[in-house]
One Martini backbone bead per residue (centre of mass of N, CA, C, O) as a GRO file, in nm:
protein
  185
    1UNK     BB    1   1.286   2.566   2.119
    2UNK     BB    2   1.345   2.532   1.817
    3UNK     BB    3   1.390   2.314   1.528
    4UNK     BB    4   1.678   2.369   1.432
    5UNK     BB    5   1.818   2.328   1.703
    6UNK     BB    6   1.696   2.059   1.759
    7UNK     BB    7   1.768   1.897   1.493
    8UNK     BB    8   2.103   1.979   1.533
    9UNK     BB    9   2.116   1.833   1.794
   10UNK     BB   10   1.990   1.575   1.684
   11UNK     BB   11   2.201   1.507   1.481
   12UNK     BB   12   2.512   1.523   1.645
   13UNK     BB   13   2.384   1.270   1.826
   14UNK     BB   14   2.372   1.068   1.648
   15UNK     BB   15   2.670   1.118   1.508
   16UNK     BB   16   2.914   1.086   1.667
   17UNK     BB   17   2.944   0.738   1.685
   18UNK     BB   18   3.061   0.773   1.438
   19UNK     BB   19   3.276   0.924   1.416
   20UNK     BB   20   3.457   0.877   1.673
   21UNK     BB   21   3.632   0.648   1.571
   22UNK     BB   22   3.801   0.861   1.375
   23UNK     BB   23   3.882   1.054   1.666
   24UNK     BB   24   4.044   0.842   1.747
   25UNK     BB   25   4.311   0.709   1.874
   26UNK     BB   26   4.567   0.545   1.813
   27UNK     BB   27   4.640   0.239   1.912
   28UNK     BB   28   4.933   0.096   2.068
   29UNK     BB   29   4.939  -0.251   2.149
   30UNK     BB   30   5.241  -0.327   2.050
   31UNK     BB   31   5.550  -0.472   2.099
   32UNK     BB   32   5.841  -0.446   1.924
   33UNK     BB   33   6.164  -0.602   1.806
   34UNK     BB   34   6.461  -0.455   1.641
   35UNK     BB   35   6.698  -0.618   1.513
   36UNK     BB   36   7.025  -0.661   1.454
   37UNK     BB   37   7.078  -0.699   1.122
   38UNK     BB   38   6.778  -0.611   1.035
   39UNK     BB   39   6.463  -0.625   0.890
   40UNK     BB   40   6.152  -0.677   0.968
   41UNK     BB   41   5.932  -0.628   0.674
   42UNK     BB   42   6.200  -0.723   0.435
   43UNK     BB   43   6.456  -0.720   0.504
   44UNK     BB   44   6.671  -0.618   0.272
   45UNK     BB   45   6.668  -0.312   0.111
   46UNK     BB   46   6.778  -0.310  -0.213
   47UNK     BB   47   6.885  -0.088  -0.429
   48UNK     BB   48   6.822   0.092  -0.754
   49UNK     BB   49   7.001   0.374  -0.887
   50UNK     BB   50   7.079   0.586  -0.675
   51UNK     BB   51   7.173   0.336  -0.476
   52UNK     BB   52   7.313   0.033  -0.358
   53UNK     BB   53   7.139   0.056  -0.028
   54UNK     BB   54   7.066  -0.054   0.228
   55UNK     BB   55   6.763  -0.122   0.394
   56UNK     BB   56   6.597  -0.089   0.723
   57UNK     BB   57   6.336  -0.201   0.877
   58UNK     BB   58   6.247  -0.109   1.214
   59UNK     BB   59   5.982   0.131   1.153
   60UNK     BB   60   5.674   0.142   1.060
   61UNK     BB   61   5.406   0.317   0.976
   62UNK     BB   62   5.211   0.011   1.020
   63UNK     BB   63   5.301   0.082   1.349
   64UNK     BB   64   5.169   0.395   1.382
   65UNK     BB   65   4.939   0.516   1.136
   66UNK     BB   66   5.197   0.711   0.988
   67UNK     BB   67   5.355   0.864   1.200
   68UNK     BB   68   5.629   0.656   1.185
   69UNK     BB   69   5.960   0.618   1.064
   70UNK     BB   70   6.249   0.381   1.048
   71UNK     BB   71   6.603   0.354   0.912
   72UNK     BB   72   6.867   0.140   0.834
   73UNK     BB   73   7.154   0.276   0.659
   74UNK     BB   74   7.357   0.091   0.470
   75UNK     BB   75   7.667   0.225   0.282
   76UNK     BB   76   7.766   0.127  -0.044
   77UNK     BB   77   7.825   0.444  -0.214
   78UNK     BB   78   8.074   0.614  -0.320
   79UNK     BB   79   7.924   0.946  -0.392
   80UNK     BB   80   7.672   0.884  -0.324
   81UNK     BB   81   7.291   0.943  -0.363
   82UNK     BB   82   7.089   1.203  -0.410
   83UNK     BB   83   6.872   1.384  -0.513
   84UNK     BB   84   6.725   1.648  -0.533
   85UNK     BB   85   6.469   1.718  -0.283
   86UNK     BB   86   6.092   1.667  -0.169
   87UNK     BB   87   5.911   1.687   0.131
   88UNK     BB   88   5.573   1.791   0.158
   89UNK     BB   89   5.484   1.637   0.452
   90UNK     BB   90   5.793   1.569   0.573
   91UNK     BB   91   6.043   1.491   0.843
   92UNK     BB   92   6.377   1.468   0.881
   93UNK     BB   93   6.625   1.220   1.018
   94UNK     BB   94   6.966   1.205   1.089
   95UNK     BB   95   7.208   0.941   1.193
   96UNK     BB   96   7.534   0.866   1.244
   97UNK     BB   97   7.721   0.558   1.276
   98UNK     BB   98   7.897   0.605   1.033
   99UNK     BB   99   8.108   0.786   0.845
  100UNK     BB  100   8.022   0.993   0.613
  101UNK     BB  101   7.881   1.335   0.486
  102UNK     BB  102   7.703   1.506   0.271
  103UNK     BB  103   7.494   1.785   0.285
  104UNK     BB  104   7.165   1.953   0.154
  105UNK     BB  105   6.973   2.254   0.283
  106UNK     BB  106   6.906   2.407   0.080
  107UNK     BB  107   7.178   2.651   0.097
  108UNK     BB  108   7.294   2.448   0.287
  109UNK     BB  109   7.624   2.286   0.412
  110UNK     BB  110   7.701   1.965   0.532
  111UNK     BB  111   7.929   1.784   0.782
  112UNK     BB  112   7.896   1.446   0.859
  113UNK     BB  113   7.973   1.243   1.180
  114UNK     BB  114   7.980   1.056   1.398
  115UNK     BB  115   7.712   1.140   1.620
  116UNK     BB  116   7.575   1.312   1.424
  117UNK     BB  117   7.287   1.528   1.303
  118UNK     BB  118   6.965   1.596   1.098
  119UNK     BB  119   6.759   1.817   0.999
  120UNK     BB  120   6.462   1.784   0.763
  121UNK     BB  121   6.255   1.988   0.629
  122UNK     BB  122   5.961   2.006   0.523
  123UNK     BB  123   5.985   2.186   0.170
  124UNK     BB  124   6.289   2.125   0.163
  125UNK     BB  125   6.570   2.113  -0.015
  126UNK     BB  126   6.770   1.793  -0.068
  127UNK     BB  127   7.108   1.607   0.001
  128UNK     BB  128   7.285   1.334  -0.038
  129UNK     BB  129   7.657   1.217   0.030
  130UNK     BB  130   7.878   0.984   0.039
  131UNK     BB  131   8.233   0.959   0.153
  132UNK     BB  132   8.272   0.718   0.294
  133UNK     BB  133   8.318   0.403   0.186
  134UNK     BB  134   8.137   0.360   0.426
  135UNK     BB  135   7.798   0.331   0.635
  136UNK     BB  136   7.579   0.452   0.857
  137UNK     BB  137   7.203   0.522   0.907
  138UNK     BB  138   6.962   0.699   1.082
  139UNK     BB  139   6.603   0.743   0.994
  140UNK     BB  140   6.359   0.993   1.014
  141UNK     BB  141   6.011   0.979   0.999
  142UNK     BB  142   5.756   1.282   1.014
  143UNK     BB  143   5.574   1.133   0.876
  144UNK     BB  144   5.614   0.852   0.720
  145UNK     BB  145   5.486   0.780   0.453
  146UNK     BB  146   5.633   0.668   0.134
  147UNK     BB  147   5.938   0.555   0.153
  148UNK     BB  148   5.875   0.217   0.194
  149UNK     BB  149   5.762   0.215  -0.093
  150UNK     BB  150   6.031   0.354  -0.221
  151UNK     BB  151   6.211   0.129  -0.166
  152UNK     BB  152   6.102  -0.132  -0.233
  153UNK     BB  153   6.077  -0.061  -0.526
  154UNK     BB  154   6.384  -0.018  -0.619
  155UNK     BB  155   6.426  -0.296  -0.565
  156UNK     BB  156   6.215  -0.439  -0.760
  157UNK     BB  157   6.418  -0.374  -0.978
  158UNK     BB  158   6.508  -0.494  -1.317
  159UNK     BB  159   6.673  -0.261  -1.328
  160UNK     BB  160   6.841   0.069  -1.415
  161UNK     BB  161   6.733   0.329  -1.388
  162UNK     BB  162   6.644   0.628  -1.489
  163UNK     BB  163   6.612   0.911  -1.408
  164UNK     BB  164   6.301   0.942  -1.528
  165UNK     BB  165   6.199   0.703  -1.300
  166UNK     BB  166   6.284   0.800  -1.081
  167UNK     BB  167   6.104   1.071  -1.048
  168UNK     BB  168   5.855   0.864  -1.084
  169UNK     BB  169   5.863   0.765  -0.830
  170UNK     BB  170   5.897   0.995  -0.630
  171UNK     BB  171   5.624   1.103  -0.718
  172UNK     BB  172   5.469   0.827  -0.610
  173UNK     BB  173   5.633   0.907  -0.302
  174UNK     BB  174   5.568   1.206  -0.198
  175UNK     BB  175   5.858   1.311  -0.408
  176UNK     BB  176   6.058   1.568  -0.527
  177UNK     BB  177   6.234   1.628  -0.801
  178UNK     BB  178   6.487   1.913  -0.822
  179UNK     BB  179   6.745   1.782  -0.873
  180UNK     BB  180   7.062   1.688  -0.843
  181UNK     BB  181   7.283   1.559  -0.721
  182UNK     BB  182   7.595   1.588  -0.466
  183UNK     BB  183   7.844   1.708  -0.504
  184UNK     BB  184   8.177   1.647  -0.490
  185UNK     BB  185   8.489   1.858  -0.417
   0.00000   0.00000   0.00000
């Protein structure tokens, strides 16, 4: 064996133990239950400026390593939604629990109801706006991102933002404004 091979044998040998903890999966080593009507980590997270909606958070991404987080929300604000926006790392999946909406997910509109569900592609923009006077869904990030940092911080601001602030916190939080809000025909 020349030098060279034995070095890299040996350097290989030597790093191994040092990635492998790196490259070791997430062990997910305890079980809870997310109560109904609770949030789990945080409480109620009332929003502010996009829509007045409450989110519970059911699963944490900080419960997952980052893989995955769900959230239920509900929707307190006739008329009212997201601004168009793009999530550049998750794909998103909508689940209406109560109530009607509707998406838009790059040029395409949808009419979702009670029971029906949406999966909405990371890079692709989109947009949805409550129809029915409440409503309920169930949120679902994979991976989990920064969306829970982006609930927590809109309920503690103690003002209403403005477009321009709000636009800065989703970018603060791994998702970009790309258009207005969704308007009802």
């Amino acid at each position: 064996m020349n030098r060279n091979r034995f070095m890299t044998a040996l350097l290989s040998l030597a790093t191994t133990p040092v990635f492998a903890r790196f490259l070791k999966p997430f062990q997910r080593t305890r079980s809870f239950k997310a109560k109904a009507g609770e949030g789990r980590l945080h409480g109620h997270i009332q929003l502010k400026g996009v829509n007045a909606n409450v989110l519970d958070v059911k699963i944490s991404g900080s419960d997952t390593a980052g893989d995955l987080a769900i959230f239920e929300q509900t929707s307190l604000s006739p008329g009212k939604g997201t601004p168009l926006h793009v999530h550049p790392d998750q794909d998103e999946v909508f689940y209406v629990l109560d109530g009607k909406y509707v998406f838009q997910v790059g040029d395409e509109k949808y009419e979702l109801n009670v029971g029906e569900s949406i999966f909405l592609p990371r890079k692709v923009p989109h947009a949805w706006t409550q129809v029915a006077d409440k409503g309920k869904m169930m949120v679902i990030l994979q991976p989990a991102g920064k969306l829970e940092n982006f609930f927590v911080t809109m309920a503690a601001l103690d003002h209403e933002p403005s477009k321009e602030e709000v636009a800065k916190i989703f970018g603060a939080n791994q998702m970009q404004v790309v258009g207005p809000p969704l308007k009802l025909d």
